[in-house]
Coordinates of C-alpha atoms and ligand atoms in Angstrom, one line a residue:
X990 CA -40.3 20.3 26.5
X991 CA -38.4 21.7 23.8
X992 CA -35.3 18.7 24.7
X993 CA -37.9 16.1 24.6
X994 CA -39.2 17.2 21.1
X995 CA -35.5 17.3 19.9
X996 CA -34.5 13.8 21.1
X997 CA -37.9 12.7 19.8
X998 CA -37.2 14.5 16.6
X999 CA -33.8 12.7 16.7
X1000 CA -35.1 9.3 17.5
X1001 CA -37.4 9.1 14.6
X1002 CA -34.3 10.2 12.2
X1003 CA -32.0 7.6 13.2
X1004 CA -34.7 5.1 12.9
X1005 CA -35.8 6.1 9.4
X1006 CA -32.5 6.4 8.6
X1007 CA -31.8 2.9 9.4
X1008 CA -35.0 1.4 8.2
X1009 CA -34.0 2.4 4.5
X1010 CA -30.4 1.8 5.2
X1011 CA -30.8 -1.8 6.3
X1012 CA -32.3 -2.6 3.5
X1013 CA -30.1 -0.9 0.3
X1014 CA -27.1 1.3 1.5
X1015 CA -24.9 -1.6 2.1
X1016 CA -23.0 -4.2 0.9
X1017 CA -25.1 -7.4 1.7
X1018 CA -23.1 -10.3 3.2
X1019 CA -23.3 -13.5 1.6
X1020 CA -26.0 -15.3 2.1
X1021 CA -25.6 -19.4 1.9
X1022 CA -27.5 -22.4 2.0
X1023 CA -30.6 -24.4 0.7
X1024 CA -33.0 -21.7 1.8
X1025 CA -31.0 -18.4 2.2
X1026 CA -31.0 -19.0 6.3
X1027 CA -26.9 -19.1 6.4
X1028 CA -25.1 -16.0 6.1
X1029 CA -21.6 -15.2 6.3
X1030 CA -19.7 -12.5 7.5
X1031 CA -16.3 -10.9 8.9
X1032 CA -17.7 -9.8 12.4
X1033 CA -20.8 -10.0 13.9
X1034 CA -22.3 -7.3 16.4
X1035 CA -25.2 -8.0 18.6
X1036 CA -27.0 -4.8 19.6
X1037 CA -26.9 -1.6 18.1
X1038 CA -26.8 1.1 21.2
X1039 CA -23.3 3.2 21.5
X1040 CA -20.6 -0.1 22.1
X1041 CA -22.3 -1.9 19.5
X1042 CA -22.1 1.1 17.1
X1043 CA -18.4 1.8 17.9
X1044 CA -17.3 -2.0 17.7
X1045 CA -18.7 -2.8 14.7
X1046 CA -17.0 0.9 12.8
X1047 CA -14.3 0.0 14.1
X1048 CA -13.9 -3.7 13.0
X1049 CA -15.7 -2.6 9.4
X1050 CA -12.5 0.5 9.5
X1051 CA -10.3 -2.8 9.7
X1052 CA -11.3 -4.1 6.9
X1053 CA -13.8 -6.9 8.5
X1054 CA -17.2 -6.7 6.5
X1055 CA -20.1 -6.4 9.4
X1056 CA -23.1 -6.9 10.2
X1057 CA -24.6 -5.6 13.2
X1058 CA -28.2 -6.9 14.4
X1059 CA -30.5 -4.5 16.7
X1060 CA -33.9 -5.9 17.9
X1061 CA -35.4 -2.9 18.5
X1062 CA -36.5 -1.2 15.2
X1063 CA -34.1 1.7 15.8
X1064 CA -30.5 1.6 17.4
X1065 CA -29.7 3.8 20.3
X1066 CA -30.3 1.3 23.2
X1067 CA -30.1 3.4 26.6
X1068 CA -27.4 5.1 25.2
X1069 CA -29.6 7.3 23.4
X1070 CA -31.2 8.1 26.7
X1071 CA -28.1 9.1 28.3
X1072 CA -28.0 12.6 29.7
X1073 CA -25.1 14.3 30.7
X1074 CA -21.7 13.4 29.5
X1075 CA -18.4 11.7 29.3
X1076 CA -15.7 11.7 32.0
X1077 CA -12.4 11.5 29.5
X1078 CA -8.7 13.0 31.7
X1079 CA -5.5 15.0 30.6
X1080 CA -7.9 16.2 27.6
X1081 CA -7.2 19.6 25.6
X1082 CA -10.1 21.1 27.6
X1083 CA -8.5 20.5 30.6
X1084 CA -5.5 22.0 29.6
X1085 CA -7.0 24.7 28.1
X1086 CA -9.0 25.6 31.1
X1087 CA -5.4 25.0 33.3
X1088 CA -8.0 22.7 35.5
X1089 CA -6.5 19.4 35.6
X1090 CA -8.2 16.0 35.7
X1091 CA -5.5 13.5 35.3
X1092 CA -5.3 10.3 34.2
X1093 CA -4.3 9.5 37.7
X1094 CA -7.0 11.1 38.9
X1095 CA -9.6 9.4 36.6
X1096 CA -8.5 6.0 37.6
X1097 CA -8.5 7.1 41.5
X1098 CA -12.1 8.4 41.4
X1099 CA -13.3 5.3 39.3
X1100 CA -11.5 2.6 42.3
X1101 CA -12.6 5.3 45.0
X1102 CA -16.3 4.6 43.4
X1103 CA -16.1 1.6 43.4
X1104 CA -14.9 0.6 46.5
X1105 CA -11.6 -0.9 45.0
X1106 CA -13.9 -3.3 43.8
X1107 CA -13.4 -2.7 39.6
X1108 CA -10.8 -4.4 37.8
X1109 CA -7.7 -2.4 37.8
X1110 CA -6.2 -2.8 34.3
X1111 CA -9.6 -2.5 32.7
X1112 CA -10.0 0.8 34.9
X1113 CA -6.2 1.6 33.6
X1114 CA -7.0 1.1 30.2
X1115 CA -9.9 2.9 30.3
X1116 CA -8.7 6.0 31.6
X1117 CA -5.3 6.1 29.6
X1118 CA -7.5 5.5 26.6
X1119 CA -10.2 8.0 27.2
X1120 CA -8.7 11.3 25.7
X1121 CA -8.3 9.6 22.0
X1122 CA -12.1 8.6 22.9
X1123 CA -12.9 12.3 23.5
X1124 CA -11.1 13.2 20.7
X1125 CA -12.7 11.0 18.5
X1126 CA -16.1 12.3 19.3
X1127 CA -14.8 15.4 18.3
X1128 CA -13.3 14.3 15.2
X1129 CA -17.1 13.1 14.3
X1130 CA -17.7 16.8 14.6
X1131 CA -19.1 16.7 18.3
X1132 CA -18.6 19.4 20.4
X1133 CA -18.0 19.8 24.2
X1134 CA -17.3 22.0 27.3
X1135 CA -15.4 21.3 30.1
X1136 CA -17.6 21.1 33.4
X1137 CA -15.4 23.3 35.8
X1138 CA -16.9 22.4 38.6
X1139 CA -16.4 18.9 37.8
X1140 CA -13.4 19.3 35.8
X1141 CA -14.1 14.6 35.2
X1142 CA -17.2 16.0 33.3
X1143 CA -17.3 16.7 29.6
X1144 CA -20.3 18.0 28.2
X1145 CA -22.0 19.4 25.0
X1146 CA -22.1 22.6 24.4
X1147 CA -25.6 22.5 23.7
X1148 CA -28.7 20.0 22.7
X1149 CA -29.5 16.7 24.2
X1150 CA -26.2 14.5 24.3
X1151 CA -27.6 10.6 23.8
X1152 CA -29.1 11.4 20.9
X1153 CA -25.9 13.7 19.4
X1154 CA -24.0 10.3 20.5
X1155 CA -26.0 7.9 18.1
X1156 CA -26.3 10.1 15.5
X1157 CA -23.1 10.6 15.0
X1158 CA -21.9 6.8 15.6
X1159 CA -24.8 6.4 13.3
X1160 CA -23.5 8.0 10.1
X1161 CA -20.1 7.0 10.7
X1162 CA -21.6 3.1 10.8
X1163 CA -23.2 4.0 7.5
X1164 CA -19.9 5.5 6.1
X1165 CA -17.9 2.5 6.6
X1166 CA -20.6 0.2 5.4
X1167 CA -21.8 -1.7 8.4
X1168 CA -24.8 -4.1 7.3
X1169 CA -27.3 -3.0 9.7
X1170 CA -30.2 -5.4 10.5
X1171 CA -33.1 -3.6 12.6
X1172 CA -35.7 -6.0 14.2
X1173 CA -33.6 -8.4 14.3
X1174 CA -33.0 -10.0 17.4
X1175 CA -30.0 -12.8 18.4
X1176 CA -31.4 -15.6 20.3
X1177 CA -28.6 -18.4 20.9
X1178 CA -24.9 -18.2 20.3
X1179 CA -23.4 -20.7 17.9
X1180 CA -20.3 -22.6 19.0
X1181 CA -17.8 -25.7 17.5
X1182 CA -15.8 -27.1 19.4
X1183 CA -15.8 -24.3 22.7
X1184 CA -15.1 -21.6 19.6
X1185 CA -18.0 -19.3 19.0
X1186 CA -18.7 -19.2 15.5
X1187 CA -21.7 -16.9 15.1
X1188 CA -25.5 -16.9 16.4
X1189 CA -28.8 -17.7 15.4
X1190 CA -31.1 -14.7 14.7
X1191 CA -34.7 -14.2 14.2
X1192 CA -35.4 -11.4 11.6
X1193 CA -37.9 -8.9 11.3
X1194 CA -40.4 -11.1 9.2
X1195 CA -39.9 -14.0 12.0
X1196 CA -37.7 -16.0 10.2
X1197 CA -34.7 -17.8 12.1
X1198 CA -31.0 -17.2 10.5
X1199 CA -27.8 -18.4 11.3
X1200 CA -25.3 -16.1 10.9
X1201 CA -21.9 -17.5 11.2
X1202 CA -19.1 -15.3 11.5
X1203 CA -15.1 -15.3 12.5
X1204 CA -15.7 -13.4 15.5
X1205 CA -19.3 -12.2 17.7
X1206 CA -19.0 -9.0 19.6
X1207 CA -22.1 -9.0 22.0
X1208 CA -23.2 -5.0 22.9
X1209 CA -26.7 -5.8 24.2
X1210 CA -26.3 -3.8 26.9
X1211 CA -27.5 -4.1 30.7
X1212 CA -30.3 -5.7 31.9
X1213 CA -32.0 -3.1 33.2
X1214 CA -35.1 -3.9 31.8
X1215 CA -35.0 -7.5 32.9
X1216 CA -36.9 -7.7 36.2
X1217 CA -36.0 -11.6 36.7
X1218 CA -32.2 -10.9 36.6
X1219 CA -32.1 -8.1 38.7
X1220 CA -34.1 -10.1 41.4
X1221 CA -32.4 -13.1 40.7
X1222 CA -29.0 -11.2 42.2
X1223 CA -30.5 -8.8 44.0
X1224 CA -33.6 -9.5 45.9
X1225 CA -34.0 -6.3 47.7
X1226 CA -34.6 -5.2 44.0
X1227 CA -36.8 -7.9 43.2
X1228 CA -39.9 -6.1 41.1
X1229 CA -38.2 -3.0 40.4
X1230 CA -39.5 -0.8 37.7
X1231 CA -37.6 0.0 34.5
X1232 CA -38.5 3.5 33.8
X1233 CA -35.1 4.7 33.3
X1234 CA -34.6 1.7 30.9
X1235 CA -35.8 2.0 27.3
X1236 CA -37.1 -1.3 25.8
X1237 CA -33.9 -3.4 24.6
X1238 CA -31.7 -4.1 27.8
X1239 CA -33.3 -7.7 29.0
X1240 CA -29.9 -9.3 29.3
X1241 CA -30.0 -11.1 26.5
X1242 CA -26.5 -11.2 26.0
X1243 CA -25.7 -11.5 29.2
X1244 CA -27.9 -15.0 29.5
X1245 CA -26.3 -16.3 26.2
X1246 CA -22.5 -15.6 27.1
X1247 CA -23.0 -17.6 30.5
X1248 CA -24.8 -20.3 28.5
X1249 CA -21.5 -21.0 26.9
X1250 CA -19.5 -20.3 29.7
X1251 CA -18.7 -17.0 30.5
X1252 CA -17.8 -15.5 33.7
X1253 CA -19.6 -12.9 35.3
X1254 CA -18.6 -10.6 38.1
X1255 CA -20.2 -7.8 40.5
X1256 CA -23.4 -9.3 40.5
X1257 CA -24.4 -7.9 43.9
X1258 CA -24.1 -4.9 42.9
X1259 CA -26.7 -2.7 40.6
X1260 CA -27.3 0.8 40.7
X1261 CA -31.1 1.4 41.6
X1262 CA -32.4 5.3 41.8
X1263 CA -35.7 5.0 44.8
X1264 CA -36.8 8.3 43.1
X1265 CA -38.1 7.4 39.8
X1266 CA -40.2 9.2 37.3
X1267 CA -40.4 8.5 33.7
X1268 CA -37.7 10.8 32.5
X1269 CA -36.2 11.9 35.7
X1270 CA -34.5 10.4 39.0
X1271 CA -35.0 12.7 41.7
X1272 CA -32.3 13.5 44.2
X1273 CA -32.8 11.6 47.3
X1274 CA -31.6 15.1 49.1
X1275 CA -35.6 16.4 48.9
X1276 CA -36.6 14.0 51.3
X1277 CA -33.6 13.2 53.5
X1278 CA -31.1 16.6 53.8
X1279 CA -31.3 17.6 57.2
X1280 CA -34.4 20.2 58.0
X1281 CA -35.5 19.6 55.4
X1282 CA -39.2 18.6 55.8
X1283 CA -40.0 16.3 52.3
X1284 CA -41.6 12.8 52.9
X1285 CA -42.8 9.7 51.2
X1286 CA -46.1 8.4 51.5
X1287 CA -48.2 5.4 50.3
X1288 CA -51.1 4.9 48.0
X1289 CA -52.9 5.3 51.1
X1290 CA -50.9 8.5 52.1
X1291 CA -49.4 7.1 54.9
X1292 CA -45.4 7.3 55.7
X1293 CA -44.2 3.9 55.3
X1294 CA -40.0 4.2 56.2
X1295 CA -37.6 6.9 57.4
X1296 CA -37.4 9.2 54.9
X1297 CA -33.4 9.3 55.2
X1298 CA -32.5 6.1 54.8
X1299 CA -29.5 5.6 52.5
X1300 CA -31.2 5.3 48.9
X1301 CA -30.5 1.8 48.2
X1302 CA -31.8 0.8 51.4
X1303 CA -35.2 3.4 51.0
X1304 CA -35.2 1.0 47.3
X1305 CA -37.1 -2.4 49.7
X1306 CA -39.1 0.1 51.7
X1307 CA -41.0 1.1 48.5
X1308 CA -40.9 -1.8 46.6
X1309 CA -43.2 -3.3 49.6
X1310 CA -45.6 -0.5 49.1
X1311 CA -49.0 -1.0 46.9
X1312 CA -48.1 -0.7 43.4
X1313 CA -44.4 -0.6 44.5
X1314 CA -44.3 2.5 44.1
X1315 CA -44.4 5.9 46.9
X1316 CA -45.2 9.8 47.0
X1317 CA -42.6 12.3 47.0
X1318 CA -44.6 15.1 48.9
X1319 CA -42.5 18.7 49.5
X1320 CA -42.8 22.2 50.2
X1321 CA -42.0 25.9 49.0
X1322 CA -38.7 25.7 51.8
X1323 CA -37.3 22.0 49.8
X1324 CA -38.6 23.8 46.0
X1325 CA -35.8 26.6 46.9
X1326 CA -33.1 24.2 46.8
X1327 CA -31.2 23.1 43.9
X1328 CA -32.1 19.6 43.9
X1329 CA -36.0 20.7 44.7
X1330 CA -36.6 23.4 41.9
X1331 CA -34.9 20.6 39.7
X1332 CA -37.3 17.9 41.1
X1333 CA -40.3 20.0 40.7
X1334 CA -38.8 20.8 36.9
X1335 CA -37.9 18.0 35.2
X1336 CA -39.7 15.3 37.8
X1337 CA -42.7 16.8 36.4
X1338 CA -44.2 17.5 40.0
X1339 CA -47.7 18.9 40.7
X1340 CA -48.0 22.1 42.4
X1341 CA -51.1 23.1 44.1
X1342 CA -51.6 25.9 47.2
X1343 CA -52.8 23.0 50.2
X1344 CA -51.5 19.6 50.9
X1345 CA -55.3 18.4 50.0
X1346 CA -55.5 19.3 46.5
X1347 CA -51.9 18.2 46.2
X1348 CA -53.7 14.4 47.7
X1349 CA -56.0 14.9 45.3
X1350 CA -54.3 15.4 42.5
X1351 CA -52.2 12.5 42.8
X1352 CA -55.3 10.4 43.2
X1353 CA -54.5 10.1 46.9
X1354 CA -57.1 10.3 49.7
X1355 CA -57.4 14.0 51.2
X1356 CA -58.0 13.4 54.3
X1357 CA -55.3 10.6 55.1
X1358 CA -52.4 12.5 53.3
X1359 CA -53.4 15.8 55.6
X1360 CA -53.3 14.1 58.8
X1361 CA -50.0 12.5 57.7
X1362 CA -48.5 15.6 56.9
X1363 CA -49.9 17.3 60.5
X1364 CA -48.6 14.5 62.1
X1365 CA -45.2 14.7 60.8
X1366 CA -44.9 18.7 61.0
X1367 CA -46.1 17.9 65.1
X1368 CA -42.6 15.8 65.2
X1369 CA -44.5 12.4 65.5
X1370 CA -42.3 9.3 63.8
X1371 CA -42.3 5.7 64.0
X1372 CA -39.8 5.2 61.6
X1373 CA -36.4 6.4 63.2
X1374 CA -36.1 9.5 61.3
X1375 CA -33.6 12.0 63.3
X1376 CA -34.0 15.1 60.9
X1377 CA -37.4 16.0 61.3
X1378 CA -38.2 19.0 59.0
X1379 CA -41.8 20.4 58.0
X1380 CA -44.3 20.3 55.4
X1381 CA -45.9 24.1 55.9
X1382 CA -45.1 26.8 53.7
X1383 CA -47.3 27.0 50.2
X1384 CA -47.5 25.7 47.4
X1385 CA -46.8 22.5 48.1
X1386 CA -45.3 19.8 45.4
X1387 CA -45.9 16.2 44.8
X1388 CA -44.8 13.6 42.5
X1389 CA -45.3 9.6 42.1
X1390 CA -42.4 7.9 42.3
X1391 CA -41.0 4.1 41.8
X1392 CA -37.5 2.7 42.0
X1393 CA -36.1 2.0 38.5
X1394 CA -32.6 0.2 37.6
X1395 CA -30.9 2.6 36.3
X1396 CA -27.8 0.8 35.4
X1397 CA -26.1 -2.2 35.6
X1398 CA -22.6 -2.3 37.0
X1399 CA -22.8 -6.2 36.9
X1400 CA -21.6 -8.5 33.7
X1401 CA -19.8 -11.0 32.1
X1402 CA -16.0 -10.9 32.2
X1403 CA -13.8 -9.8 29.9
X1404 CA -9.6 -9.4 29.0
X1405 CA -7.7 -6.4 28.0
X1406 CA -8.5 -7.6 24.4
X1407 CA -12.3 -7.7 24.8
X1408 CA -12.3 -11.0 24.5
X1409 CA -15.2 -13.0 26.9
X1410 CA -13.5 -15.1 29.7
X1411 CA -14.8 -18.0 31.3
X1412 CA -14.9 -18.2 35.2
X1413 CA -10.8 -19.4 34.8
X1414 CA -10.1 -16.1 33.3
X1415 CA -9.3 -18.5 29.8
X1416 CA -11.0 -16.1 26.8
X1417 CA -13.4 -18.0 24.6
X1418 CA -12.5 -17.9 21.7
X1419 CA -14.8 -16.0 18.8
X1420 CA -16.9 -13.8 21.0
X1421 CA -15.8 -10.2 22.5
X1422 CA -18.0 -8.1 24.6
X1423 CA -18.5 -4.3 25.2
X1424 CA -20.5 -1.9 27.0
X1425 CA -23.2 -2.1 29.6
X1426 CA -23.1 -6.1 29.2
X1427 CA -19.1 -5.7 30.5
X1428 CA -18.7 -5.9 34.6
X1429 CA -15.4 -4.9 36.1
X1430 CA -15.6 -1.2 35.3
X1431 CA -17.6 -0.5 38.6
X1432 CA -17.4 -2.4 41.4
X1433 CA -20.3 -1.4 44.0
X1434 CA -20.1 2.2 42.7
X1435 CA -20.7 3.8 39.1
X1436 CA -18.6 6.7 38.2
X1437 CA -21.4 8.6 36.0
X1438 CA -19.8 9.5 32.8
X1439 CA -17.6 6.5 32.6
X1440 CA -20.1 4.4 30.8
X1441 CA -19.7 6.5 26.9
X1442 CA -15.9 6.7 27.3
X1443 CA -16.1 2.5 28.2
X1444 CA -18.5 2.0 24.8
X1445 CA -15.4 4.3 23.0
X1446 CA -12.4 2.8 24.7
X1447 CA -13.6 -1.0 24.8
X1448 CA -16.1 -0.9 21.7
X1449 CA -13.0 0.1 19.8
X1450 CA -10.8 -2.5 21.1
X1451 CA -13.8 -4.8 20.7
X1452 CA -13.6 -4.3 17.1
X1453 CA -10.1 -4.3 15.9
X1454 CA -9.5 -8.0 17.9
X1455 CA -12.6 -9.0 16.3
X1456 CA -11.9 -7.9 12.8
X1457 CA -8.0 -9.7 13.3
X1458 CA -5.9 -7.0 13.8
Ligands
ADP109 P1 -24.4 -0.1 25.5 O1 -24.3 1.2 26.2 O2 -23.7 -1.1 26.2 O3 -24.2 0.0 24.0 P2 -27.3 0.1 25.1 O4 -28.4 -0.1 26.0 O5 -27.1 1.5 24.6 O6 -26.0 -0.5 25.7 O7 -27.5 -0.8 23.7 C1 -27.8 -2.2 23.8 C2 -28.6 -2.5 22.6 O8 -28.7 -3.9 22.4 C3 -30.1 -2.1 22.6 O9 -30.4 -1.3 21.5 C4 -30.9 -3.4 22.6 O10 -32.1 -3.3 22.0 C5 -29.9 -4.3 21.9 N1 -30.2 -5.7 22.1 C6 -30.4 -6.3 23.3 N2 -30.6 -7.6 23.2 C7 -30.5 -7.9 21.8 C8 -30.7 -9.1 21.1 N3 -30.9 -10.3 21.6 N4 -30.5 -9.0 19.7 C9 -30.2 -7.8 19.1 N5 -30.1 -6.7 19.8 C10 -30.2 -6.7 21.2

């Protein structure tokens, strides 16, 4: 609770922050024209979560003037959402802790991940790069631990890490004088002859802009809040929930770079959690470890698939469901494990002392969700489940759940220099790309972690090439 009132806390900083900053800290860019709709700039950024932040300090610490337009009317994206931590190798914590995580072993993991799927000299570049990311955050006075356990893990040492993320990027933005434009959302990139030379934007009072600039950078993110995309690639996804999205991801970027040619790579492949609640993605191991007895049921508390089903494949088998959505439904043996006492924690799950006020409380019908669960704890299955556990020992715990995108490994293509390439691999000139938008970091496999050190490691190169240097 406390965690959610910090990042809350930290969300409505940043925002007012920004909503008096946008308007008077900076240097405005000029503004040209009969009726003010042309501005002119260095480098533009489009979207304001962590690669957009760290492109455009970067390109404004290169001397570029910048200004960097966020729809939403805060910046943070997802990345303020994010929860755990950076993987970074060969970093003074490692050393320190005489636990090694080379940069070897950083670029092994993320191909391993991946299936040998990811682009190999991005992956290179990102793990050869991602110790001057580390020690950048710290030089914006962050401050991190080393996860000994999982010596690729870097986290804080305490409070919620997202929202430490964008408030630093945040005053360093202000620092170097970005021109930061909230509620202002890009709609169509501008090009002359094949060169992209800026975008039209609608700003906060509705009115359309064109800002034209020597270089875009596009840092709008995933499109995990884009239900049409995801479908459109993935179909077993098709009507996923975005509950692990916050509101800005709808691919926007994504469809504007293709609609001037960019490439785009991966798109089979998006990482889906079946286990959904609004906060939380529960660990698929409550339902599916063997013994153990958690199961699934409908809105008409019925068992609708084989509870250990691999998790993108239990993804369909809930989507089809009422609602698209299912019940988690466990007892005191699954609460006793790790992932259970976390599920029950921060999944928010009910608790009650018989399965039928647990029905009831989730709005379910007692009666069918009892005979369910006797069913199940006699051994009867239709669905192929091996592992048969059982549902006995009070209290008992249940939870609604949906499956949520929760990132996407797909994107448009990029070079070593950031620069967007069309399906030839040829860069188009005048528009650069960072981020979640980016595919080739991934493959069919996300390392976690990986995603703040790529914002670093490519939002920085994003902005240097942009601003000419
Ligand atoms: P990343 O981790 O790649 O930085 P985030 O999700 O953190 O991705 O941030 C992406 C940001 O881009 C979000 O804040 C989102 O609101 C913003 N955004 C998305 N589409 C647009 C758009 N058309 N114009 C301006 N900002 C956008």
């Amino acid at each position: 609770m406390k965690k959610r009132i910090a990042l809350v806390l930290a969300i409505i900083l940043i925002a007012s922050i920004f909503v008096g900053c946008a308007k008077q800290a900076v240097e405005p860019q000029k503004e040209v024209g009969n009726e003010s709709n042309d501005i002119v700039t260095d480098v533009l950024v489009i979207g304001g979560g962590g690669a957009g932040l760290v492109s455009a300090i970067t390109a404004a610490e290169n001397g570029a003037n910048v200004i960097l337009v966020e729809k939403m009317p805060m910046l943070g994206g997802n990345t303020i959402i994010s929860a755990t931590g950076l993987t970074a190798s060969d970093t003074a914590l490692h050393e320190e802790a005489g636990i090694p995580f080379t940069v070897e072993d950083h670029i092994a993991r993320t191909m391993d991940m991946g299936k040998d799927l990811p682009d190999l000299e991005l992956v290179t570049i990102l793990a050869e790069e991602s110790n001057t990311a580390y020690e950048w955050l710290v030089s914006l006075g962050l401050s991190y631990k080393l996860n000994e356990e999982e010596p690729w893990w870097i986290i804080p040492t305490e409070g919620h890490y997202g929202s430490q993320l964008v408030n630093a990027y945040v005053s360093e933005a202000t620092k170097q004088g970005v021109d930061v434009r909230l509620e202002t959302k890009a709609t169509e990139l501008v090009t002359e002859d094949g060169k992209v030379v800026g975008a039209k934007v609608v700003d906060k009072d509705g009115k359309e802009l064109d800002i034209k600039a020597n270089a875009v950078i596009l840092a709008t993110g995933g499109f995990g809040n884009a239900g049409d995309l995801i479908g459109e690639y993935n179909p077993n996804y098709a009507g996923a929930h975005s509950i692990m999205s916050t509101a800005g991801p709808t691919g926007d970027g994504f469809r504007m770079a293709v609609e001037v040619g960019a490439g785009m790579r991966d798109m089979e492949f998006h990482q889906m959690r079946p286990l959904a609640t609004p906060g939380y993605w529960i660990r698929e191991s409550v339902i599916s470890e063997e013994g153990i007895g958690g199961i699934l049921v409908n809105k008409d508390g019925a068992r609708f698939a084989n509870e250990t089903l691999k998790p993108l494949d239990l993804v369909p088998e809930i989507l089809a469901q009422k609602d698209r959505v299912g019940y988690v439904i466990f007892d005191a043996d699954v609460f006793e494990t790790k992932n259970g006492t976390a599920a029950v924690g921060k999944g928010k799950m009910i608790q009650t002392d018989t399965i039928e006020e647990l029905a009831e409380a989730l709005g379910l019908n007692a009666e069918a969700v009892g005979a369910t669960v006797a069913a199940y704890n006699e051994g009867q299955d239709e669905f192929g489940r091996e592992t048969m556990g059982k549902v006995t020992k009070a209290p008992f715990y249940g939870v609604q759940v949906a499956p949520s995108s929760h990132y996407t490994m797909a994107g448009i293509t990029i070079n070593a220099d950031t620069q967007v390439t069309d399906e030839n691999g040829e860069a188009i000139e005048g528009l650069y790309a960072a981020g979640e938008i980016v595919g080739g970091l991934y493959g069919s496999g996300r390392v976690a972690g990986n995603n703040t050190t790529e914002n670093i490691v490519f939002g920085k190169r994003a902005g240097k090439h942009a601003a000419g240097k």
